Coordinates of N, CA and C in Angstrom, one line a residue:
X27 N 7.9 33.0 -16.1 CA 8.9 32.0 -16.1 C 10.1 32.3 -15.2
X28 N 10.7 31.3 -14.6 CA 11.7 31.5 -13.6 C 13.0 30.8 -13.9
X29 N 14.0 31.3 -13.2 CA 15.3 30.6 -13.2 C 15.1 29.3 -12.5
X30 N 15.4 28.1 -13.0 CA 15.2 26.9 -12.4 C 15.9 26.7 -11.0
X31 N 16.9 27.5 -10.8 CA 17.6 27.5 -9.5 C 16.9 28.3 -8.4
X32 N 15.8 29.0 -8.8 CA 15.1 29.8 -7.9 C 13.9 29.1 -7.3
X33 N 13.6 27.9 -7.8 CA 12.5 27.1 -7.2 C 13.2 26.1 -6.3
X34 N 12.4 25.6 -5.3 CA 13.0 24.7 -4.3 C 12.5 23.3 -4.5
X35 N 13.4 22.3 -4.6 CA 13.1 20.9 -4.6 C 13.4 20.3 -3.2
X36 N 12.3 19.9 -2.5 CA 12.5 19.3 -1.2 C 13.3 18.1 -1.3
X37 N 14.3 18.0 -0.4 CA 15.2 16.8 -0.4 C 16.5 17.0 -1.2
X38 N 16.4 18.0 -2.1 CA 17.6 18.3 -2.9 C 18.2 19.6 -2.5
X39 N 17.3 20.6 -2.5 CA 17.7 22.0 -2.0 C 17.5 22.1 -0.5
X40 N 16.9 21.2 0.1 CA 16.7 21.2 1.6 C 17.1 19.9 2.2
X41 N 17.2 19.9 3.5 CA 17.5 18.6 4.2 C 16.3 18.0 4.9
X42 N 15.1 18.6 4.6 CA 13.9 18.2 5.2 C 13.5 16.7 4.8
X43 N 13.5 15.8 5.8 CA 13.2 14.4 5.5 C 11.8 14.1 5.8
X44 N 11.0 15.0 6.3 CA 9.6 14.7 6.7 C 8.6 15.5 5.9
X45 N 9.0 16.4 5.0 CA 8.1 17.3 4.3 C 7.2 16.5 3.4
X46 N 5.9 16.8 3.4 CA 4.9 16.1 2.5 C 5.3 16.1 1.0
X47 N 6.1 17.0 0.6 CA 6.4 17.1 -0.8 C 7.8 16.5 -1.1
X48 N 8.4 15.8 -0.2 CA 9.6 15.0 -0.4 C 9.2 13.9 -1.4
X49 N 10.0 13.7 -2.4 CA 9.8 12.6 -3.4 C 11.2 11.9 -3.6
X50 N 11.5 10.9 -2.8 CA 12.8 10.2 -2.9 C 12.9 9.5 -4.3
X51 N 11.8 9.0 -4.8 CA 11.9 8.3 -6.1 C 12.4 9.3 -7.2
X52 N 11.8 10.4 -7.3 CA 12.3 11.4 -8.3 C 13.7 11.9 -8.0
X53 N 13.9 12.2 -6.7 CA 15.2 12.8 -6.4 C 16.4 11.8 -6.7
X54 N 16.1 10.5 -6.6 CA 17.2 9.6 -6.7 C 17.4 9.1 -8.2
X55 N 16.5 9.6 -9.1 CA 16.7 9.2 -10.5 C 17.8 10.1 -11.1
X56 N 18.6 9.4 -11.9 CA 19.7 10.1 -12.6 C 19.2 11.0 -13.7
X57 N 19.8 12.1 -13.9 CA 19.6 12.9 -15.1 C 20.5 12.5 -16.2
X58 N 20.0 11.9 -17.3 CA 20.8 11.3 -18.3 C 21.3 12.4 -19.3
X59 N 22.4 11.9 -20.0 CA 22.9 12.8 -21.0 C 21.9 13.2 -22.1
X60 N 21.1 12.2 -22.4 CA 20.0 12.5 -23.4 C 19.0 13.6 -22.9
X61 N 18.7 13.5 -21.6 CA 17.8 14.5 -21.0 C 18.4 15.9 -21.1
X62 N 19.7 16.0 -20.8 CA 20.4 17.3 -20.8 C 20.4 17.9 -22.2
X63 N 20.8 17.0 -23.1 CA 20.9 17.5 -24.5 C 19.5 18.0 -25.0
X64 N 18.5 17.3 -24.7 CA 17.2 17.6 -25.1 C 16.8 19.0 -24.5
X65 N 17.0 19.1 -23.2 CA 16.7 20.4 -22.5 C 17.5 21.5 -23.0
X66 N 18.7 21.3 -23.5 CA 19.6 22.4 -24.0 C 18.9 22.9 -25.3
X67 N 18.3 22.0 -26.1 CA 17.7 22.4 -27.4 C 16.3 23.0 -27.2
X68 N 15.5 22.4 -26.3 CA 14.1 22.7 -26.2 C 13.7 23.4 -25.0
X69 N 14.5 23.3 -23.9 CA 14.1 23.8 -22.6 C 13.0 22.9 -22.0
X70 N 12.1 23.5 -21.2 CA 11.0 22.7 -20.7 C 9.7 23.3 -21.3
X71 N 9.0 22.4 -21.9 CA 7.8 22.8 -22.7 C 6.5 22.7 -21.8
X72 N 6.5 21.8 -20.9 CA 5.3 21.6 -20.0 C 5.5 22.3 -18.7
X73 N 4.7 23.2 -18.3 CA 5.0 23.9 -17.0 C 5.0 23.0 -15.8
X74 N 5.9 23.3 -14.9 CA 5.9 22.5 -13.6 C 4.9 23.2 -12.7
X75 N 4.5 22.5 -11.6 CA 3.6 23.1 -10.6 C 4.4 23.4 -9.3
X76 N 4.2 24.6 -8.8 CA 4.8 25.1 -7.6 C 3.8 25.7 -6.6
X77 N 4.2 25.5 -5.3 CA 3.4 26.1 -4.3 C 4.2 27.2 -3.6
X78 N 3.6 28.4 -3.3 CA 4.3 29.5 -2.6 C 4.4 29.1 -1.1
X79 N 5.5 29.3 -0.6 CA 5.8 29.1 0.8 C 6.6 30.2 1.4
X80 N 6.0 31.3 1.7 CA 6.8 32.5 2.1 C 7.5 33.0 0.9
X81 N 8.8 33.1 1.0 CA 9.6 33.6 -0.2 C 10.0 32.5 -1.1
X82 N 9.6 31.3 -0.8 CA 10.0 30.1 -1.6 C 8.9 29.7 -2.6
X83 N 9.4 29.1 -3.7 CA 8.5 28.4 -4.6 C 8.9 27.0 -4.5
X84 N 8.0 26.1 -3.9 CA 8.3 24.7 -3.7 C 7.7 23.9 -4.8
X85 N 8.6 23.1 -5.4 CA 8.1 22.2 -6.5 C 7.1 21.2 -6.0
X86 N 5.9 21.2 -6.6 CA 4.9 20.1 -6.3 C 5.0 19.0 -7.3
X87 N 5.1 19.4 -8.6 CA 5.1 18.4 -9.7 C 6.1 19.0 -10.7
X88 N 7.1 18.2 -11.1 CA 8.0 18.6 -12.1 C 9.5 18.7 -11.6
X89 N 9.8 17.8 -10.6 CA 11.1 17.8 -10.1 C 12.1 17.4 -11.2
X90 N 11.8 16.4 -11.9 CA 12.7 15.9 -13.0 C 12.9 16.9 -14.0
X91 N 11.9 17.6 -14.5 CA 12.1 18.7 -15.5 C 12.9 19.8 -15.0
X92 N 12.8 20.1 -13.7 CA 13.6 21.2 -13.1 C 15.0 20.8 -13.1
X93 N 15.3 19.6 -12.6 CA 16.7 19.1 -12.5 C 17.4 19.1 -13.9
X94 N 16.6 18.6 -14.9 CA 17.2 18.5 -16.3 C 17.5 19.9 -16.8
X95 N 16.6 20.9 -16.5 CA 16.9 22.2 -17.0 C 18.1 22.9 -16.3
X96 N 18.2 22.6 -15.0 CA 19.3 23.1 -14.2 C 20.6 22.6 -14.9
X97 N 20.7 21.3 -15.1 CA 21.9 20.7 -15.7 C 22.2 21.3 -17.1
X98 N 21.1 21.5 -17.9 CA 21.3 22.0 -19.3 C 21.7 23.4 -19.2
X99 N 21.2 24.2 -18.3 CA 21.6 25.7 -18.2 C 23.0 25.8 -17.8
X100 N 23.5 25.0 -17.0 CA 24.9 25.1 -16.6 C 25.8 25.0 -17.8
X101 N 25.5 24.0 -18.7 CA 26.3 23.9 -19.9 C 26.1 25.1 -20.9
X102 N 24.9 25.5 -21.0 CA 24.6 26.7 -21.9 C 25.4 27.9 -21.4
X103 N 25.4 28.2 -20.1 CA 26.1 29.3 -19.6 C 27.6 29.2 -19.8
X104 N 28.1 27.9 -19.6 CA 29.5 27.7 -19.8 C 29.9 27.9 -21.2
X105 N 29.0 27.7 -22.2 CA 29.3 27.9 -23.6 C 28.9 29.4 -24.0
X106 N 28.6 30.2 -23.1 CA 28.3 31.6 -23.4 C 26.9 31.8 -24.0
X107 N 26.0 30.8 -23.8 CA 24.7 30.9 -24.5 C 23.6 31.3 -23.4
X108 N 22.5 31.7 -23.9 CA 21.4 32.2 -23.0 C 20.7 31.0 -22.4
X109 N 20.6 31.0 -21.1 CA 19.9 29.8 -20.4 C 18.4 29.9 -20.6
X110 N 17.8 28.8 -20.5 CA 16.3 28.7 -20.6 C 15.7 29.2 -19.2
X111 N 14.5 29.6 -19.3 CA 13.6 29.9 -18.2 C 12.7 28.8 -18.0
X112 N 12.2 28.6 -16.7 CA 11.4 27.5 -16.4 C 9.9 27.9 -16.3
X113 N 9.0 27.3 -17.1 CA 7.6 27.7 -17.0 C 7.0 27.1 -15.7
X114 N 6.3 27.9 -14.9 CA 5.8 27.5 -13.6 C 4.3 27.9 -13.5
X115 N 3.5 26.9 -13.1 CA 2.1 27.2 -12.7 C 2.0 27.2 -11.2
X116 N 1.5 28.3 -10.6 CA 1.4 28.3 -9.2 C 0.1 27.7 -8.8
X117 N 0.2 26.7 -7.9 CA -1.0 26.0 -7.4 C -1.2 26.4 -5.9
X118 N -2.5 26.3 -5.5 CA -2.8 26.6 -4.1 C -3.6 25.5 -3.5
X119 N -3.4 25.4 -2.2 CA -4.2 24.3 -1.4 C -3.4 23.8 -0.2
X120 N -4.0 23.0 0.6 CA -3.3 22.4 1.7 C -2.4 21.3 1.4
X121 N -1.7 20.7 2.4 CA -0.8 19.7 2.1 C -1.4 18.5 1.4
X122 N -2.6 18.1 1.8 CA -3.3 17.0 1.2 C -3.4 17.2 -0.3
X123 N -3.8 18.4 -0.7 CA -4.0 18.6 -2.1 C -2.7 18.6 -2.8
X124 N -1.6 19.1 -2.2 CA -0.3 19.1 -2.8 C 0.2 17.7 -3.0
X125 N 0.0 16.9 -2.0 CA 0.4 15.5 -2.1 C -0.4 14.7 -3.2
X126 N -1.7 15.1 -3.3 CA -2.5 14.5 -4.3 C -1.9 14.8 -5.7
X127 N -1.5 16.1 -5.9 CA -0.9 16.5 -7.2 C 0.4 15.8 -7.4
X128 N 1.2 15.6 -6.4 CA 2.5 14.9 -6.5 C 2.2 13.4 -6.9
X129 N 1.3 12.8 -6.2 CA 1.0 11.4 -6.5 C 0.4 11.2 -7.9
X130 N -0.4 12.2 -8.3 CA -1.0 12.1 -9.7 C 0.1 12.1 -10.7
X131 N 1.1 13.0 -10.5 CA 2.2 13.0 -11.5 C 3.0 11.7 -11.4
X132 N 3.3 11.2 -10.2 CA 4.0 10.0 -10.1 C 3.4 8.8 -10.9
X133 N 2.1 8.8 -10.8 CA 1.3 7.7 -11.5 C 1.3 7.8 -13.0
X134 N 1.7 9.0 -13.5 CA 1.7 9.1 -15.0 C 3.1 9.0 -15.5
X135 N 4.1 8.6 -14.6 CA 5.4 8.3 -15.1 C 5.3 7.0 -15.9
X136 N 6.3 6.9 -16.9 CA 6.3 5.7 -17.7 C 6.5 4.4 -16.9
X137 N 7.3 4.5 -15.9 CA 7.5 3.4 -15.0 C 7.5 3.9 -13.6
X138 N 7.1 3.1 -12.6 CA 7.1 3.5 -11.2 C 7.4 2.3 -10.4
X139 N 8.3 2.4 -9.4 CA 8.6 1.3 -8.5 C 7.4 1.1 -7.6
X140 N 6.9 -0.2 -7.6 CA 5.7 -0.5 -6.8 C 5.8 -0.1 -5.3
X141 N 7.0 -0.1 -4.8 CA 7.2 0.2 -3.4 C 7.1 1.7 -3.2
X142 N 7.5 2.5 -4.1 CA 7.3 4.0 -4.0 C 5.8 4.3 -4.2
X143 N 5.2 3.5 -5.1 CA 3.7 3.7 -5.2 C 3.0 3.4 -3.9
X144 N 3.5 2.4 -3.2 CA 2.9 2.0 -1.9 C 3.1 3.1 -0.9
X145 N 4.3 3.7 -0.9 CA 4.6 4.8 0.1 C 3.8 6.0 -0.2
X146 N 3.6 6.3 -1.5 CA 2.7 7.4 -1.9 C 1.3 7.2 -1.5
X147 N 0.8 5.9 -1.6 CA -0.6 5.6 -1.2 C -0.8 5.8 0.3
X148 N 0.2 5.3 1.1 CA 0.1 5.5 2.5 C 0.1 6.9 2.9
X149 N 1.0 7.7 2.3 CA 1.1 9.1 2.6 C -0.3 9.8 2.3
X150 N -0.8 9.5 1.2 CA -2.1 10.2 0.8 C -3.2 9.7 1.7
X151 N -3.3 8.4 2.0 CA -4.4 7.8 2.7 C -4.4 8.4 4.2
X152 N -3.2 8.7 4.7 CA -3.2 9.2 6.1 C -3.7 10.7 6.1
X153 N -3.7 11.3 4.9 CA -4.1 12.7 4.9 C -5.6 12.9 4.5
X154 N -6.1 12.0 3.6 CA -7.4 12.2 3.1 C -8.3 11.0 3.2
X155 N -7.8 9.9 3.8 CA -8.6 8.7 3.9 C -8.5 7.8 2.7
X156 N -8.8 6.5 2.9 CA -8.6 5.5 1.8 C -9.5 5.7 0.6
X157 N -10.8 6.1 0.9 CA -11.7 6.2 -0.2 C -11.4 7.4 -1.2
X158 N -11.0 8.5 -0.6 CA -10.6 9.7 -1.4 C -9.3 9.4 -2.1
X159 N -8.4 8.8 -1.4 CA -7.1 8.4 -1.9 C -7.2 7.5 -3.1
X160 N -8.1 6.5 -3.0 CA -8.4 5.5 -4.1 C -8.8 6.3 -5.3
X161 N -9.7 7.3 -5.1 CA -10.2 8.1 -6.2 C -9.0 8.8 -6.9
X162 N -8.1 9.3 -6.1 CA -7.0 10.0 -6.7 C -6.1 9.1 -7.5
X163 N -6.0 7.8 -7.0 CA -5.2 6.8 -7.7 C -5.9 6.2 -8.9
X164 N -7.2 6.4 -9.0 CA -8.0 5.9 -10.1 C -8.2 4.4 -10.0
X165 N -8.3 3.9 -8.8 CA -8.5 2.4 -8.6 C -9.6 2.2 -7.6
X166 N -10.1 1.0 -7.5 CA -11.2 0.6 -6.5 C -10.6 0.6 -5.1
X167 N -11.4 0.7 -4.1 CA -11.0 0.7 -2.8 C -10.2 -0.6 -2.4
X168 N -10.7 -1.8 -3.0 CA -10.0 -3.0 -2.7 C -8.6 -3.0 -3.4
X169 N -8.5 -2.5 -4.6 CA -7.2 -2.4 -5.2 C -6.3 -1.4 -4.5
X170 N -6.8 -0.4 -4.0 CA -6.0 0.6 -3.2 C -5.5 -0.1 -1.9
X171 N -6.3 -0.9 -1.3 CA -5.9 -1.5 0.0 C -4.8 -2.5 -0.3
X172 N -4.8 -3.1 -1.5 CA -3.7 -4.0 -1.9 C -2.4 -3.3 -2.1
X173 N -2.5 -2.1 -2.7 CA -1.3 -1.2 -2.8 C -0.8 -0.9 -1.5
X174 N -1.7 -0.5 -0.5 CA -1.3 -0.2 0.8 C -0.6 -1.3 1.5
X175 N -1.1 -2.6 1.2 CA -0.5 -3.8 1.9 C 0.9 -4.0 1.5
X176 N 1.4 -3.4 0.4 CA 2.8 -3.6 0.1 C 3.7 -3.0 1.2
X177 N 3.2 -2.0 1.9 CA 4.0 -1.4 3.0 C 4.3 -2.4 4.1
X178 N 3.6 -3.5 4.1 CA 3.8 -4.5 5.2 C 4.8 -5.6 4.7
X179 N 5.3 -5.5 3.5 CA 6.2 -6.5 3.0 C 7.6 -6.5 3.6
X180 N 8.2 -7.6 3.9 CA 9.5 -7.7 4.4 C 10.5 -7.2 3.4
X181 N 11.7 -6.8 3.8 CA 12.7 -6.3 2.8 C 13.0 -7.2 1.6
X182 N 13.1 -8.4 1.8 CA 13.5 -9.3 0.7 C 12.3 -9.4 -0.3
X183 N 11.1 -9.4 0.2 CA 9.9 -9.5 -0.7 C 9.8 -8.1 -1.4
X184 N 9.9 -7.0 -0.7 CA 9.8 -5.7 -1.4 C 10.9 -5.6 -2.5
X185 N 12.1 -6.1 -2.2 CA 13.2 -6.0 -3.1 C 12.8 -6.8 -4.4
X186 N 12.3 -8.0 -4.2 CA 11.9 -8.9 -5.4 C 10.8 -8.2 -6.2
X187 N 9.9 -7.5 -5.5 CA 8.8 -6.8 -6.2 C 9.4 -5.7 -7.0
X188 N 10.3 -4.9 -6.4 CA 10.9 -3.7 -7.1 C 11.7 -4.2 -8.3
X189 N 12.4 -5.3 -8.2 CA 13.2 -5.8 -9.3 C 12.4 -6.5 -10.4
X190 N 11.1 -6.8 -10.1 CA 10.3 -7.4 -11.1 C 10.3 -8.9 -11.1
X191 N 11.0 -9.5 -10.1 CA 11.1 -11.0 -10.0 C 9.9 -11.6 -9.3
X192 N 9.0 -10.7 -8.8 CA 7.8 -11.1 -8.1 C 6.7 -10.1 -8.5
X193 N 5.6 -10.6 -8.9 CA 4.5 -9.7 -9.2 C 3.9 -9.1 -8.0
X194 N 3.2 -7.9 -8.1 CA 2.5 -7.3 -7.0 C 1.5 -8.2 -6.4
X195 N 0.7 -8.9 -7.3 CA -0.4 -9.7 -6.8 C 0.2 -10.9 -6.0
X196 N 1.3 -11.5 -6.5 CA 1.9 -12.6 -5.7 C 2.5 -12.1 -4.4
X197 N 3.1 -10.9 -4.4 CA 3.7 -10.4 -3.2 C 2.7 -10.2 -2.1
X198 N 1.5 -9.7 -2.5 CA 0.5 -9.4 -1.5 C 0.0 -10.7 -0.7
X199 N 0.2 -11.8 -1.4 CA -0.2 -13.1 -0.7 C 0.7 -13.3 0.6
X200 N 1.9 -12.7 0.6 CA 2.8 -12.9 1.7 C 2.7 -11.8 2.8
X201 N 2.0 -10.7 2.4 CA 2.0 -9.6 3.3 C 1.4 -9.8 4.7
X202 N 0.6 -10.8 4.9 CA 0.0 -11.1 6.2 C 0.8 -11.9 7.1
X203 N 2.0 -12.4 6.6 CA 2.9 -13.2 7.4 C 3.8 -12.4 8.2
X204 N 4.5 -13.0 9.1 CA 5.5 -12.3 9.9 C 6.7 -12.0 9.0
X205 N 7.5 -11.1 9.3 CA 8.7 -10.8 8.5 C 9.6 -12.0 8.3
X206 N 9.7 -12.8 9.4 CA 10.6 -14.0 9.3 C 10.0 -15.0 8.3
X207 N 8.7 -15.2 8.4 CA 8.1 -16.1 7.5 C 8.1 -15.6 6.0
X208 N 7.9 -14.3 5.9 CA 8.0 -13.8 4.5 C 9.4 -14.0 3.9
X209 N 10.4 -13.8 4.7 CA 11.8 -13.9 4.2 C 12.1 -15.4 3.9
X210 N 11.6 -16.3 4.7 CA 11.8 -17.7 4.4 C 11.0 -18.2 3.1
X211 N 9.8 -17.7 3.0 CA 9.0 -18.1 1.9 C 9.4 -17.5 0.5
X212 N 9.9 -16.3 0.6 CA 10.4 -15.7 -0.7 C 11.6 -16.4 -1.2
X213 N 12.5 -16.8 -0.2 CA 13.7 -17.6 -0.6 C 13.3 -18.9 -1.3
X214 N 12.3 -19.6 -0.7 CA 11.8 -20.8 -1.4 C 11.2 -20.5 -2.8
X215 N 10.4 -19.5 -2.9 CA 9.7 -19.2 -4.1 C 10.7 -18.8 -5.2
X216 N 11.8 -18.2 -4.9 CA 12.7 -17.7 -5.9 C 13.8 -18.7 -6.2
X217 N 13.8 -19.9 -5.5 CA 14.9 -20.9 -5.7 C 15.0 -21.4 -7.1
X218 N 13.8 -21.6 -7.7 CA 13.8 -22.2 -9.1 C 14.3 -21.2 -10.2
X219 N 14.4 -19.9 -9.8 CA 14.8 -19.0 -10.9 C 13.7 -18.5 -11.7
X220 N 12.5 -19.1 -11.6 CA 11.3 -18.6 -12.3 C 10.5 -17.7 -11.5
X221 N 9.8 -16.8 -12.2 CA 8.9 -15.8 -11.5 C 7.8 -16.6 -10.8
X222 N 7.6 -16.5 -9.5 CA 6.6 -17.2 -8.8 C 5.2 -16.8 -9.3
X223 N 4.3 -17.8 -9.4 CA 2.9 -17.5 -9.7 C 2.2 -17.1 -8.5
X224 N 1.0 -16.5 -8.7 CA 0.1 -16.1 -7.5 C -0.3 -17.3 -6.8
X225 N -0.6 -18.4 -7.5 CA -1.0 -19.7 -6.8 C 0.1 -20.2 -5.9
X226 N 1.4 -20.2 -6.4 CA 2.5 -20.6 -5.6 C 2.7 -19.8 -4.3
X227 N 2.5 -18.5 -4.5 CA 2.6 -17.6 -3.4 C 1.5 -17.8 -2.4
X228 N 0.3 -18.1 -2.9 CA -0.8 -18.4 -2.0 C -0.5 -19.6 -1.2
X229 N 0.0 -20.7 -1.8 CA 0.3 -21.9 -1.2 C 1.4 -21.7 -0.1
X230 N 2.4 -20.9 -0.4 CA 3.4 -20.7 0.5 C 2.9 -19.9 1.7
X231 N 2.0 -19.0 1.5 CA 1.4 -18.2 2.7 C 0.6 -19.2 3.5
X232 N -0.1 -20.1 2.9 CA -1.0 -21.0 3.7 C -0.1 -21.9 4.5
X233 N 1.0 -22.4 3.9 CA 1.9 -23.3 4.6 C 2.5 -22.6 5.8
X234 N 2.9 -21.4 5.6 CA 3.5 -20.6 6.7 C 2.6 -20.3 7.9
X235 N 1.3 -20.1 7.5 CA 0.3 -19.8 8.5 C -0.4 -21.1 9.1
X236 N 0.0 -22.2 8.6 CA -0.5 -23.5 9.2 C -1.9 -23.8 8.7
X237 N -2.4 -23.2 7.7 CA -3.7 -23.5 7.2 C -3.7 -24.7 6.3
X238 N -4.7 -25.5 6.3 CA -4.9 -26.6 5.5 C -5.2 -26.2 4.1
X239 N -4.5 -26.8 3.1 CA -4.8 -26.4 1.7 C -6.0 -27.2 1.2
X240 N -6.8 -26.5 0.4 CA -8.0 -27.1 -0.2 C -7.9 -26.9 -1.7
X241 N -8.0 -28.0 -2.4 CA -7.8 -28.0 -3.9 C -9.1 -28.4 -4.6
X242 N -9.3 -27.8 -5.7 CA -10.4 -28.1 -6.6 C -10.1 -29.5 -7.3
X243 N -11.1 -30.1 -7.9 CA -10.8 -31.3 -8.7 C -9.7 -31.2 -9.7
X244 N -9.5 -29.9 -10.2 CA -8.5 -29.7 -11.2 C -7.1 -29.4 -10.5
X245 N -7.1 -29.5 -9.2 CA -5.8 -29.2 -8.5 C -5.5 -27.8 -8.2
X246 N -6.5 -26.9 -8.4 CA -6.3 -25.5 -8.2 C -6.6 -25.1 -6.7
X247 N -5.8 -24.2 -6.2 CA -5.9 -23.9 -4.7 C -7.1 -23.0 -4.5
X248 N -7.8 -23.4 -3.4 CA -9.0 -22.5 -3.0 C -8.5 -21.7 -1.8
X249 N -8.9 -20.4 -1.8 CA -8.6 -19.5 -0.6 C -9.9 -19.3 0.2

């Protein structure tokens, strides 16, 4: 067990913006009062994962637990109480394996921003290829490619996806358009104030690309 201040969280304890173990999503999450109080009483029960890098122990999985324990220990020490130690499991492997472990933890979070998931998918696919990355994500190759396609979304579309005002499936219908067309179509789709359906997004994409719409006898759009 270690002092939580003795392990390194990339992006918090360092200024490295390109390190494969940088996790902006986790680093930007607030440590809540409830988190701190729980850690003060119980410490960290599930070991985090760290990789040795010279004299450093770099956190691979467990950034949130480490930050919560750091905050809790500051209060405990201020109150003259014994601080908790951090349980650490040392893992070995190359950058690709470490990124895979990071991604696996991210996907087990209760909630995850679809755009951070897309960034994780791209990071992993560039290291180990789409097929192996899809296995790590636990999805089919076609599903994985749809996750990757979110990286091509214009800012307004990705913002709507992150906010939940647009579904991931609907957003992907716009991914093949230019950024200008995506911005225009998302504005149209959100005008009603209702969450756009996949069918409406498909129709908007076809209109922007100049393709003729084909409807079934029941009025449903054919792609």
